[in-house]
Amino acid sequence: MAYTMTPTPAGPIGSQYCVCKVELSICGQNLLDRDVTSKSDPFCVLFMEVNGKWVELDRTETAVNNLNPAFAKKFIIDYHFEEVQKLKFALFDQDKSSTQLYEHDFLGEFSCTLGTIVSSKKITRTLLLGNGKPAGKGMITIAAQELSDNRVITLSMAGRKLDKKDLFGKSDPFLEFHKPGDDGKWMLVHRTEVIKYTLDPVWKPFTVPLVSLCDGDMEKLIKVVCYDYDSDGGHDFIGEFQTSVARLCEAQDASPLELECINPKKQKKKKNYKNSGIIIVKSCKITRDFSFLDYILGGCQLMFTVGIDFTASNGNPQEPSSLHYINPLGTNEYLSAIWAVGQIIQDYDSDKMFPALGFGAQLPPDWKVSHEFAINFNPRNPFCSGVEGIVQAYSACLPHIRFYGPTNFSPIINHVARFAAQATQQETASQYFILLIITDGVISDMDETRHAVVQASKLPMSIIIVGVGNADFAAMEFLDGDSRVLHSHTGEEAVRDIVQFVPFRNFRNVPKETLAKAVLAELPQQVVQYFKHQNLPPINSEPA
């Protein structure tokens, strides 16, 4: 998810919002030849699944006489991490000028999620016919690229010998930055703070997106205006100048750039007018403000682990009243939560092998209580293949364990934290760990859990807790630091908020996609926040 800042007219940068578009480039290889006298004339159609139906989004141009087309037309799609976005790419040989697809010969198709494409950046797959068999040797290659300009500019500005505007004192100067709008008028982009009682102000450094300041065009003219602040809003004009970001970039820490601040009226009236002061660009730096999608396209893998609560308060899994009872439809709240989160995250892990752990149960053969056991009973290899593998292991283990207690979270949190700590030794943005804990109730080891979460907040790791059943989940809300910073029992603060808690009962009567959106909403920000805090760019990032 690309998070861009929206500049508010009055000064600082506004709230973050998601404006993420992905561009998909399509190539075909060894397509079926449907034309008798010449080669096929292929074009590609993109469909997206909406409410269970395939809806056409766009088409490429037609490549004449070409079995290995590279289409110039790109597909542009809004990307939503927290949704499963199913896409289908269908190739046809154009036979007539008709827009109806049944009028053209079918050359094969390929379906996948947008998540699969962005997590690989580029994929090549076999084209299939309607019967599921390969379309000859036909292949399709799809490459993804984010379409947002993530460059930001940080400016450090000062003034010298500005005109005095106040009768009984000096000026109270501030700067405004404008760019040309579509209507030809100047549009306010940023306003600095006011520096009181001085003709030699030094403003605080500020950062704005390059797109906001100059539409990403370094040569575009921008206007900088200096005013003297008046509390009644009738600010006095001191002077202005026009420049470009390219020119501002000439400023270095050792050699600042000096620009004359001109008042055109004074310039016309006075013959010996020089300027109304000097505006100094002390430094100008352009960097990249990396987004979640930048990290994913750069090769970051999301490492998914599930922790399942098998304490006695869940009830006997043989009885319909139990939260672990699998109903005739083959599901329960535990399975619903695993599916909702897992089906999205699995696209971002190349091997799709996920550890699934249980806690709060007695295990055969000696019936000792464990708070950190592999639900496939293979402690050396607790990995399950895909979400289906987790579901199978969960169903298979239920008859072989005894539900017990207490409800201890810290062993599983510390288990995943050990792997996250190992990943930090690579010093690259290559892995981020996500622990999904599904539980029915009150945490027994709250002090240890708080301590484990605070320590984990320093690592590439997030924790999602889904509360099932109708218990009091006040302690879970406490761990989710949305409203206040979490402290450990020793008083240490969490470096960042890494816990997202949702009660499943709020999602019982809504589409299953709604749960995924709720629990995964904060994850992209948490990933970006961690890697930025560590000064780690995406693995394959380009300099600004």
Coordinates of C-alpha atoms in Angstrom, one line a residue:
M1 CA 0.0 0.0 0.0
A2 CA 1.5 3.3 -1.0
Y3 CA 0.9 5.9 1.7
T4 CA 1.1 9.4 0.4
M5 CA 0.8 12.5 2.4
T6 CA -1.8 15.1 1.4
P7 CA -0.7 18.6 1.9
T8 CA -3.2 20.8 3.7
P9 CA -3.3 24.4 2.6
A10 CA -2.3 25.7 6.0
G11 CA 1.1 24.2 6.6
P12 CA 2.1 20.8 7.7
I13 CA 1.5 17.6 5.8
G14 CA -1.9 16.0 6.4
S15 CA -3.1 12.5 7.1
Q16 CA -1.9 9.4 5.3
Y17 CA -4.2 7.7 2.7
C18 CA -3.7 4.9 0.3
V19 CA -3.3 5.7 -3.3
C20 CA -1.8 2.7 -4.7
K21 CA -2.0 1.8 -8.4
V22 CA -0.2 -1.1 -10.0
E23 CA 0.8 -1.2 -13.6
L24 CA 0.8 -4.7 -15.3
S25 CA 2.8 -5.3 -18.5
I26 CA 1.8 -8.3 -20.5
C27 CA 3.9 -10.5 -22.9
G28 CA 2.9 -13.7 -24.7
Q29 CA 5.2 -16.5 -25.9
N30 CA 4.5 -19.3 -28.4
L31 CA 0.8 -18.6 -28.7
L32 CA -1.4 -20.9 -30.6
D33 CA -1.6 -20.1 -34.4
R34 CA -5.3 -19.9 -35.3
D35 CA -4.9 -18.2 -38.7
V36 CA -4.5 -20.3 -41.8
T37 CA -2.6 -18.0 -44.1
S38 CA -0.7 -15.9 -41.5
K39 CA 0.1 -15.9 -37.7
S40 CA -2.5 -15.0 -35.0
D41 CA -3.3 -11.4 -34.2
P42 CA -3.5 -11.6 -30.4
F43 CA -4.9 -9.2 -27.9
C44 CA -5.2 -9.7 -24.1
V45 CA -8.3 -9.1 -22.0
L46 CA -8.1 -8.5 -18.2
F47 CA -11.0 -9.7 -16.0
M48 CA -11.4 -9.3 -12.2
E49 CA -13.7 -11.4 -10.1
V50 CA -16.5 -9.3 -8.6
N51 CA -19.1 -11.1 -6.4
G52 CA -18.3 -14.4 -8.0
K53 CA -18.5 -13.2 -11.6
W54 CA -15.7 -12.3 -14.0
V55 CA -16.0 -8.6 -15.0
E56 CA -13.9 -7.2 -17.9
L57 CA -11.6 -4.3 -16.8
D58 CA -9.6 -3.6 -19.9
R59 CA -8.0 -4.8 -23.2
T60 CA -4.6 -4.4 -24.8
E61 CA -4.1 -3.4 -28.4
T62 CA -3.9 -6.1 -31.1
A63 CA -0.5 -7.4 -32.1
V64 CA -0.7 -8.2 -35.8
N65 CA 0.9 -11.4 -37.1
N66 CA 2.7 -12.1 -33.8
L67 CA 2.9 -15.3 -31.7
N68 CA 5.3 -13.6 -29.2
P69 CA 3.6 -10.3 -28.5
A70 CA 4.8 -7.7 -26.0
F71 CA 1.8 -5.4 -25.6
A72 CA 2.4 -1.7 -25.3
K73 CA -0.9 -1.0 -23.5
K74 CA -0.6 -1.5 -19.8
F75 CA -3.3 -2.6 -17.3
I76 CA -3.6 -0.2 -14.3
I77 CA -5.3 -1.6 -11.2
D78 CA -6.0 -0.3 -7.7
Y79 CA -4.1 -2.5 -5.3
H80 CA -5.6 -3.5 -1.9
F81 CA -3.4 -5.6 0.3
E82 CA -6.2 -6.7 2.6
E83 CA -8.4 -8.1 -0.2
V84 CA -8.1 -11.2 -2.4
Q85 CA -8.1 -9.7 -5.9
K86 CA -8.6 -12.5 -8.4
L87 CA -7.6 -11.7 -12.0
K88 CA -7.9 -13.5 -15.3
F89 CA -5.8 -12.8 -18.4
A90 CA -7.4 -14.2 -21.5
L91 CA -5.8 -14.0 -25.0
F92 CA -7.8 -14.0 -28.2
D93 CA -6.9 -14.0 -31.9
Q94 CA -8.7 -11.0 -33.5
D95 CA -10.7 -12.1 -36.5
K96 CA -13.2 -9.4 -36.9
S97 CA -13.6 -5.8 -35.8
S98 CA -16.3 -6.9 -33.3
T99 CA -15.9 -6.1 -29.6
Q100 CA -17.8 -9.3 -28.7
L101 CA -15.2 -11.9 -27.5
Y102 CA -17.1 -14.9 -28.9
E103 CA -16.4 -13.5 -32.3
H104 CA -12.6 -14.1 -31.8
D105 CA -10.6 -17.3 -31.5
F106 CA -9.6 -18.2 -27.9
L107 CA -5.8 -18.6 -27.4
G108 CA -5.7 -19.5 -23.7
E109 CA -6.0 -17.9 -20.3
F110 CA -4.4 -17.7 -16.9
S111 CA -5.9 -16.8 -13.5
C112 CA -4.2 -15.7 -10.2
T113 CA -4.4 -13.1 -7.5
L114 CA -2.9 -9.7 -7.8
G115 CA -1.0 -10.5 -4.6
T116 CA 0.7 -13.4 -6.3
I117 CA 1.9 -11.1 -9.1
V118 CA 3.2 -8.3 -6.9
S119 CA 4.9 -10.7 -4.4
S120 CA 6.9 -12.1 -7.4
K121 CA 7.2 -8.8 -9.3
K122 CA 7.3 -10.9 -12.5
I123 CA 5.7 -14.3 -13.3
T124 CA 5.6 -16.5 -16.4
R125 CA 2.9 -19.2 -16.5
T126 CA 1.3 -21.7 -18.9
L127 CA -1.8 -20.6 -20.7
L128 CA -4.7 -23.0 -20.3
L129 CA -7.7 -23.8 -22.5
G130 CA -11.3 -23.9 -21.3
N131 CA -10.9 -27.7 -20.4
G132 CA -7.9 -26.9 -18.1
K133 CA -5.3 -28.4 -20.6
P134 CA -2.3 -26.4 -21.8
A135 CA -2.9 -24.1 -24.8
G136 CA -0.1 -25.7 -26.8
K137 CA 3.3 -24.2 -25.7
G138 CA 1.6 -20.9 -25.0
M139 CA 2.9 -18.9 -22.1
I140 CA 2.1 -15.5 -20.5
T141 CA 4.5 -13.2 -18.6
I142 CA 3.1 -10.6 -16.3
A143 CA 5.3 -7.9 -14.7
A144 CA 4.1 -5.5 -12.0
Q145 CA 5.3 -2.0 -11.2
E146 CA 4.0 0.5 -8.7
L147 CA 2.8 3.7 -10.3
S148 CA 3.3 6.2 -7.5
D149 CA 6.2 8.7 -7.3
N150 CA 7.4 8.1 -3.8
R151 CA 10.1 10.8 -3.8
V152 CA 9.9 13.4 -1.0
I153 CA 11.9 16.7 -0.7
T154 CA 13.3 18.0 2.5
L155 CA 14.1 21.7 2.5
S156 CA 15.9 23.8 5.2
M157 CA 15.3 27.5 4.6
A158 CA 16.4 30.8 6.2
G159 CA 16.2 34.5 5.4
R160 CA 18.6 37.5 5.7
K161 CA 17.9 41.2 5.8
L162 CA 14.3 40.9 5.0
D163 CA 12.3 44.2 4.7
K164 CA 11.0 45.6 7.9
K165 CA 7.2 45.7 7.8
D166 CA 6.1 46.4 11.4
L167 CA 6.0 50.0 12.6
F168 CA 7.3 49.3 16.1
G169 CA 9.4 46.2 15.6
K170 CA 10.8 43.8 13.1
S171 CA 8.9 41.5 10.7
D172 CA 7.3 38.2 11.6
P173 CA 8.2 36.3 8.4
F174 CA 6.8 33.1 6.9
L175 CA 7.2 31.5 3.5
E176 CA 4.6 30.0 1.1
F177 CA 5.4 27.6 -1.7
H178 CA 3.1 27.5 -4.8
K179 CA 3.0 25.5 -8.0
P180 CA 1.1 26.2 -11.3
G181 CA -2.4 24.7 -11.2
D182 CA -4.3 23.2 -14.1
D183 CA -6.2 26.5 -14.4
G184 CA -3.0 28.5 -14.8
K185 CA -3.3 30.0 -11.3
W186 CA -0.8 29.5 -8.6
M187 CA -1.8 26.8 -6.1
L188 CA -0.6 26.8 -2.5
V189 CA 1.5 23.7 -1.6
H190 CA 3.1 24.4 1.7
R191 CA 3.3 27.2 4.3
T192 CA 6.2 27.4 6.9
E193 CA 5.7 28.4 10.5
V194 CA 6.0 32.1 11.5
I195 CA 9.3 33.3 13.0
K196 CA 8.5 36.3 15.3
Y197 CA 10.4 39.6 15.5
T198 CA 13.3 39.0 13.1
L199 CA 14.6 40.0 9.7
D200 CA 17.0 37.0 9.7
P201 CA 14.6 34.0 10.2
V202 CA 15.6 30.4 10.3
W203 CA 12.7 28.1 9.6
K204 CA 12.4 24.5 10.7
P205 CA 13.3 21.9 8.0
F206 CA 10.1 20.5 6.3
T207 CA 9.3 17.6 4.0
V208 CA 6.7 17.4 1.3
P209 CA 6.1 14.8 -1.5
L210 CA 7.8 15.8 -4.7
V211 CA 4.5 15.3 -6.5
S212 CA 2.9 17.9 -4.3
L213 CA 5.6 20.5 -4.8
C214 CA 6.2 20.2 -8.5
D215 CA 4.1 17.3 -9.9
G216 CA 7.3 15.3 -9.8
D217 CA 8.8 17.6 -12.5
M218 CA 12.2 18.9 -11.3
E219 CA 12.3 21.6 -14.0
K220 CA 8.8 23.0 -13.4
L221 CA 8.7 26.5 -12.1
I222 CA 7.5 27.0 -8.5
K223 CA 6.9 30.3 -6.7
V224 CA 8.2 31.1 -3.2
V225 CA 6.5 34.1 -1.5
C226 CA 7.6 35.7 1.8
Y227 CA 5.0 37.5 4.0
D228 CA 5.1 39.3 7.3
Y229 CA 2.4 37.7 9.6
D230 CA -0.5 39.8 10.9
S231 CA -2.9 38.3 13.4
D232 CA -5.8 39.8 11.6
G233 CA -5.0 37.8 8.5
G234 CA -3.9 40.8 6.4
H235 CA -0.4 39.5 6.0
D236 CA 2.1 42.0 4.4
F237 CA 3.8 41.0 1.2
I238 CA 7.7 41.1 1.6
G239 CA 8.8 39.6 -1.7
E240 CA 8.9 36.6 -4.0
F241 CA 10.9 34.7 -6.5
Q242 CA 10.4 31.8 -9.0
T243 CA 12.7 28.8 -9.1
S244 CA 12.7 25.0 -9.8
V245 CA 13.4 22.0 -7.7
A246 CA 16.4 21.3 -9.9
R247 CA 17.8 24.8 -8.9
L248 CA 17.0 24.2 -5.2
C249 CA 19.0 21.0 -5.4
E250 CA 22.1 23.0 -6.0
A251 CA 22.1 23.8 -2.3
Q252 CA 24.6 21.8 -0.3
D253 CA 25.2 21.8 3.5
A254 CA 28.6 23.4 2.9
S255 CA 27.4 25.9 0.2
P256 CA 23.9 27.2 0.7
L257 CA 22.0 28.6 -2.3
E258 CA 21.0 32.3 -2.0
L259 CA 18.0 33.7 -3.9
E260 CA 16.8 37.3 -4.0
C261 CA 13.4 38.1 -2.7
I262 CA 11.8 40.7 -5.0
N263 CA 8.9 43.0 -4.5
P264 CA 7.8 43.9 -8.1
K265 CA 6.0 47.1 -7.0
K266 CA 9.1 48.5 -5.2
Q267 CA 11.3 47.4 -8.1
K268 CA 9.2 49.5 -10.5
K269 CA 9.1 52.6 -8.2
K270 CA 12.7 52.7 -7.0
K271 CA 15.6 53.0 -9.4
N272 CA 18.2 51.9 -6.9
Y273 CA 16.1 49.0 -5.6
K274 CA 18.1 45.8 -5.1
N275 CA 15.9 43.3 -3.3
S276 CA 13.7 42.9 -0.2
G277 CA 16.1 40.5 1.4
I278 CA 17.7 37.1 0.6
I279 CA 16.1 33.7 1.0
I280 CA 18.7 31.1 1.8
V281 CA 18.3 27.4 0.9
K282 CA 20.5 25.8 3.5
S283 CA 20.0 22.3 2.2
C284 CA 17.7 20.4 -0.2
K285 CA 17.5 16.6 -0.2
I286 CA 15.4 14.3 -2.2
T287 CA 14.8 10.8 -0.8
R288 CA 12.3 8.0 -1.4
D289 CA 9.4 7.6 1.0
F290 CA 9.0 3.8 0.5
S291 CA 5.6 2.2 0.6
F292 CA 4.5 -1.2 1.6
L293 CA 4.2 -2.2 -2.1
D294 CA 7.8 -1.0 -2.6
Y295 CA 9.0 -3.5 0.0
I296 CA 6.8 -6.3 -1.4
L297 CA 8.0 -5.7 -5.0
G298 CA 11.5 -5.5 -3.6
G299 CA 11.2 -9.1 -2.5
C300 CA 10.1 -8.9 1.1
Q301 CA 8.4 -12.1 2.2
L302 CA 5.6 -12.2 4.8
M303 CA 6.3 -15.1 7.2
F304 CA 3.0 -16.4 8.6
T305 CA 2.5 -18.4 11.8
V306 CA -0.7 -19.5 13.5
G307 CA -1.2 -20.0 17.2
I308 CA -4.4 -21.8 18.3
D309 CA -5.9 -21.8 21.8
F310 CA -6.7 -25.4 23.0
T311 CA -7.7 -24.5 26.6
A312 CA -10.6 -26.2 28.4
S313 CA -12.8 -23.1 28.3
N314 CA -13.4 -23.8 24.6
G315 CA -15.5 -26.8 25.5
N316 CA -15.4 -30.4 24.3
P317 CA -14.9 -30.4 20.6
Q318 CA -17.3 -33.3 20.2
E319 CA -20.2 -31.2 21.4
P320 CA -21.9 -28.5 19.2
S321 CA -21.6 -25.9 22.0
S322 CA -17.7 -26.1 21.8
L323 CA -15.9 -23.3 19.9
H324 CA -13.7 -26.1 18.4
Y325 CA -16.7 -28.1 17.2
I326 CA -16.6 -28.5 13.4
N327 CA -20.1 -28.0 12.1
P328 CA -21.7 -29.9 9.2
L329 CA -20.4 -27.2 6.8
G330 CA -16.9 -28.1 7.9
T331 CA -16.1 -24.9 9.7
N332 CA -16.1 -23.1 13.0
E333 CA -14.8 -19.6 14.2
Y334 CA -11.2 -20.9 14.5
L335 CA -11.2 -22.1 10.9
S336 CA -13.0 -19.0 9.6
A337 CA -10.3 -16.8 11.2
I338 CA -7.5 -19.0 9.7
W339 CA -9.0 -18.8 6.3
A340 CA -9.7 -15.1 6.4
V341 CA -6.2 -14.1 7.2
G342 CA -4.3 -17.0 5.7
Q343 CA -5.7 -16.8 2.2
I344 CA -4.4 -13.2 1.8
I345 CA -1.0 -13.6 3.5
Q346 CA -0.2 -16.9 1.7
D347 CA 0.3 -14.9 -1.6
Y348 CA 3.3 -13.1 0.0
D349 CA 5.3 -16.2 1.0
S350 CA 7.1 -18.0 -1.8
D351 CA 7.2 -21.5 -0.3
K352 CA 3.7 -21.2 1.4
M353 CA 4.9 -23.4 4.3
F354 CA 3.4 -22.1 7.5
P355 CA 4.2 -23.2 11.1
A356 CA 1.0 -23.9 13.0
L357 CA 1.3 -24.1 16.8
G358 CA -1.1 -24.8 19.7
F359 CA -1.2 -23.9 23.3
G360 CA -3.0 -24.8 26.5
A361 CA -3.5 -28.6 25.8
Q362 CA -2.2 -31.8 27.3
L363 CA -0.3 -33.9 24.7
P364 CA 0.1 -37.6 24.4
P365 CA 1.8 -39.9 25.4
D366 CA 2.6 -38.4 28.9
W367 CA -0.2 -35.8 28.9
K368 CA 2.0 -32.9 29.9
V369 CA 0.6 -29.4 29.3
S370 CA 2.3 -27.5 26.4
H371 CA 2.0 -23.8 25.5
E372 CA 4.0 -24.2 22.3
F373 CA 3.4 -27.4 20.3
A374 CA 3.3 -28.2 16.6
I375 CA -0.3 -29.2 15.7
N376 CA 1.1 -31.7 13.2
F377 CA 3.0 -33.3 16.2
N378 CA 6.3 -32.8 14.4
P379 CA 8.3 -30.3 16.5
R380 CA 11.2 -30.4 14.1
N381 CA 9.0 -29.6 11.1
P382 CA 5.9 -27.7 12.3
F383 CA 5.2 -26.4 8.8
C384 CA 1.9 -27.0 7.0
S385 CA 1.5 -26.6 3.2
G386 CA -0.6 -23.5 2.6
V387 CA -3.8 -22.6 4.4
E388 CA -5.3 -26.0 3.4
G389 CA -2.4 -27.7 5.2
I390 CA -3.1 -25.7 8.5
V391 CA -6.8 -26.6 8.3
Q392 CA -6.1 -30.3 7.8
A393 CA -3.5 -30.4 10.6
Y394 CA -6.0 -28.6 12.9
S395 CA -8.8 -31.0 12.2
A396 CA -6.5 -34.1 12.5
C397 CA -5.1 -33.0 15.9
L398 CA -8.4 -32.3 17.7
P399 CA -9.2 -36.0 18.7
H400 CA -5.6 -36.6 20.0
I401 CA -5.2 -33.8 22.6
R402 CA -6.9 -32.9 25.9
F403 CA -8.0 -29.3 26.3
Y404 CA -6.5 -27.9 29.5
G405 CA -5.0 -24.5 30.5
P406 CA -3.9 -21.9 31.5
T407 CA -4.1 -19.4 28.5
N408 CA -0.4 -18.4 28.1
F409 CA 0.4 -16.3 25.1
S410 CA 4.1 -15.5 25.8
P411 CA 5.7 -18.8 24.8
I412 CA 4.3 -18.6 21.2
I413 CA 5.1 -14.9 20.9
N414 CA 8.7 -15.6 22.0
H415 CA 8.8 -18.5 19.6
V416 CA 8.1 -16.3 16.6
A417 CA 10.3 -13.5 18.0
R418 CA 13.3 -15.8 18.0
F419 CA 13.0 -16.3 14.2
A420 CA 12.3 -12.6 13.7
A421 CA 15.5 -11.8 15.7
Q422 CA 17.5 -14.1 13.4
A423 CA 16.1 -12.4 10.3
T424 CA 17.5 -9.0 11.6
Q425 CA 21.0 -10.3 11.3
Q426 CA 20.7 -10.1 7.5
E427 CA 20.2 -6.3 7.8
T428 CA 17.9 -6.3 4.7
A429 CA 14.2 -5.8 4.3
S430 CA 13.7 -9.4 3.3
Q431 CA 11.4 -11.0 5.9
Y432 CA 8.6 -9.8 8.1
F433 CA 6.8 -12.1 10.6
I434 CA 3.1 -12.2 11.3
L435 CA 1.7 -14.2 14.2
L436 CA -2.1 -14.9 14.2
I437 CA -3.3 -16.0 17.6
I438 CA -6.9 -17.2 17.9
T439 CA -8.2 -17.5 21.4
D440 CA -11.4 -17.7 23.4
G441 CA -10.5 -15.8 26.5
V442 CA -8.6 -14.1 29.2
I443 CA -4.8 -14.2 29.1
S444 CA -3.3 -16.0 32.2
D445 CA 0.3 -14.7 31.8
M446 CA -0.4 -11.0 31.2
D447 CA 2.9 -9.7 32.6
E448 CA 5.0 -12.1 30.5
T449 CA 2.8 -11.4 27.4
R450 CA 3.2 -7.6 27.8
H451 CA 6.9 -8.1 28.2
A452 CA 7.0 -10.4 25.1
V453 CA 5.0 -7.8 23.0
V454 CA 7.3 -4.9 24.0
Q455 CA 10.4 -6.9 23.1
A456 CA 8.8 -8.1 19.8
S457 CA 8.0 -4.4 18.9
K458 CA 11.7 -4.0 18.2
L459 CA 11.6 -6.8 15.6
P460 CA 10.2 -7.3 12.1
M461 CA 7.0 -8.8 13.5
S462 CA 3.3 -8.1 14.0
I463 CA 0.7 -9.9 16.1
I464 CA -3.0 -10.3 15.1
I465 CA -5.3 -11.6 17.8
V466 CA -8.8 -12.8 16.9
G467 CA -11.0 -13.4 19.9
V468 CA -13.6 -16.2 19.3
G469 CA -16.7 -16.8 21.5
N470 CA -18.4 -14.3 23.8
A471 CA -15.8 -13.8 26.6
D472 CA -14.6 -10.5 28.0
F473 CA -11.8 -9.3 25.8
A474 CA -10.8 -6.2 27.7
A475 CA -7.2 -7.4 28.2
M476 CA -6.8 -7.9 24.4
E477 CA -7.9 -4.3 23.8
F478 CA -5.2 -3.3 26.3
L479 CA -2.5 -5.1 24.2
D480 CA -3.7 -3.3 21.0
G481 CA -1.9 0.0 21.5
D482 CA -4.2 2.0 19.2
S483 CA -5.3 4.4 22.0
R484 CA -2.2 4.4 24.2
V485 CA 1.4 3.1 24.2
L486 CA 1.8 -0.4 25.7
H487 CA 4.2 -0.8 28.6
S488 CA 5.7 -4.0 30.0
H489 CA 5.4 -4.7 33.7
T490 CA 8.8 -3.2 34.2
G491 CA 7.7 0.1 32.6
E492 CA 9.5 -0.3 29.2
E493 CA 7.5 1.2 26.4
A494 CA 6.7 -0.6 23.1
V495 CA 8.7 1.0 20.3
R496 CA 5.6 0.8 18.0
D497 CA 2.1 -0.7 18.1
I498 CA 2.3 -4.2 16.6
V499 CA -0.9 -5.8 18.0
Q500 CA -4.2 -5.7 16.2
F501 CA -7.1 -7.3 18.1
V502 CA -10.6 -8.0 16.7
P503 CA -13.5 -10.0 18.3
F504 CA -14.9 -12.5 15.8
R505 CA -18.4 -11.9 17.1
N506 CA -18.4 -8.5 15.4
F507 CA -18.0 -10.3 12.1
R508 CA -20.4 -13.2 12.4
N509 CA -23.1 -11.8 10.1
V510 CA -21.0 -10.0 7.5
P511 CA -19.2 -11.2 4.4
K512 CA -16.0 -13.2 5.3
E513 CA -13.8 -10.6 3.5
T514 CA -14.8 -8.0 6.1
L515 CA -12.8 -9.8 8.8
A516 CA -9.7 -9.9 6.7
K517 CA -9.9 -6.2 6.0
A518 CA -10.3 -5.4 9.7
V519 CA -7.4 -7.5 10.9
L520 CA -5.0 -6.7 8.1
A521 CA -5.8 -3.0 7.9
E522 CA -2.8 -1.9 10.0
L523 CA -0.3 -4.4 8.7
P524 CA 1.1 -2.5 5.7
Q525 CA 1.8 0.6 7.9
Q526 CA 3.5 -1.7 10.6
V527 CA 5.8 -3.2 7.9
V528 CA 6.8 0.2 6.5
Q529 CA 7.2 1.7 10.0
Y530 CA 9.6 -1.1 11.1
F531 CA 11.9 -1.0 8.0
K532 CA 12.0 2.8 8.0
H533 CA 12.9 2.9 11.7
Q534 CA 15.8 0.5 10.8
N535 CA 16.8 2.7 7.8
L536 CA 16.3 -0.3 5.5
P537 CA 15.2 0.4 1.9
P538 CA 13.5 -2.3 -0.2
I539 CA 16.1 -4.8 -1.4
N540 CA 15.9 -3.8 -5.1
S541 CA 15.3 -0.1 -4.7
E542 CA 16.5 2.7 -7.0
P543 CA 18.2 5.8 -5.7
A544 CA 16.0 8.9 -5.6

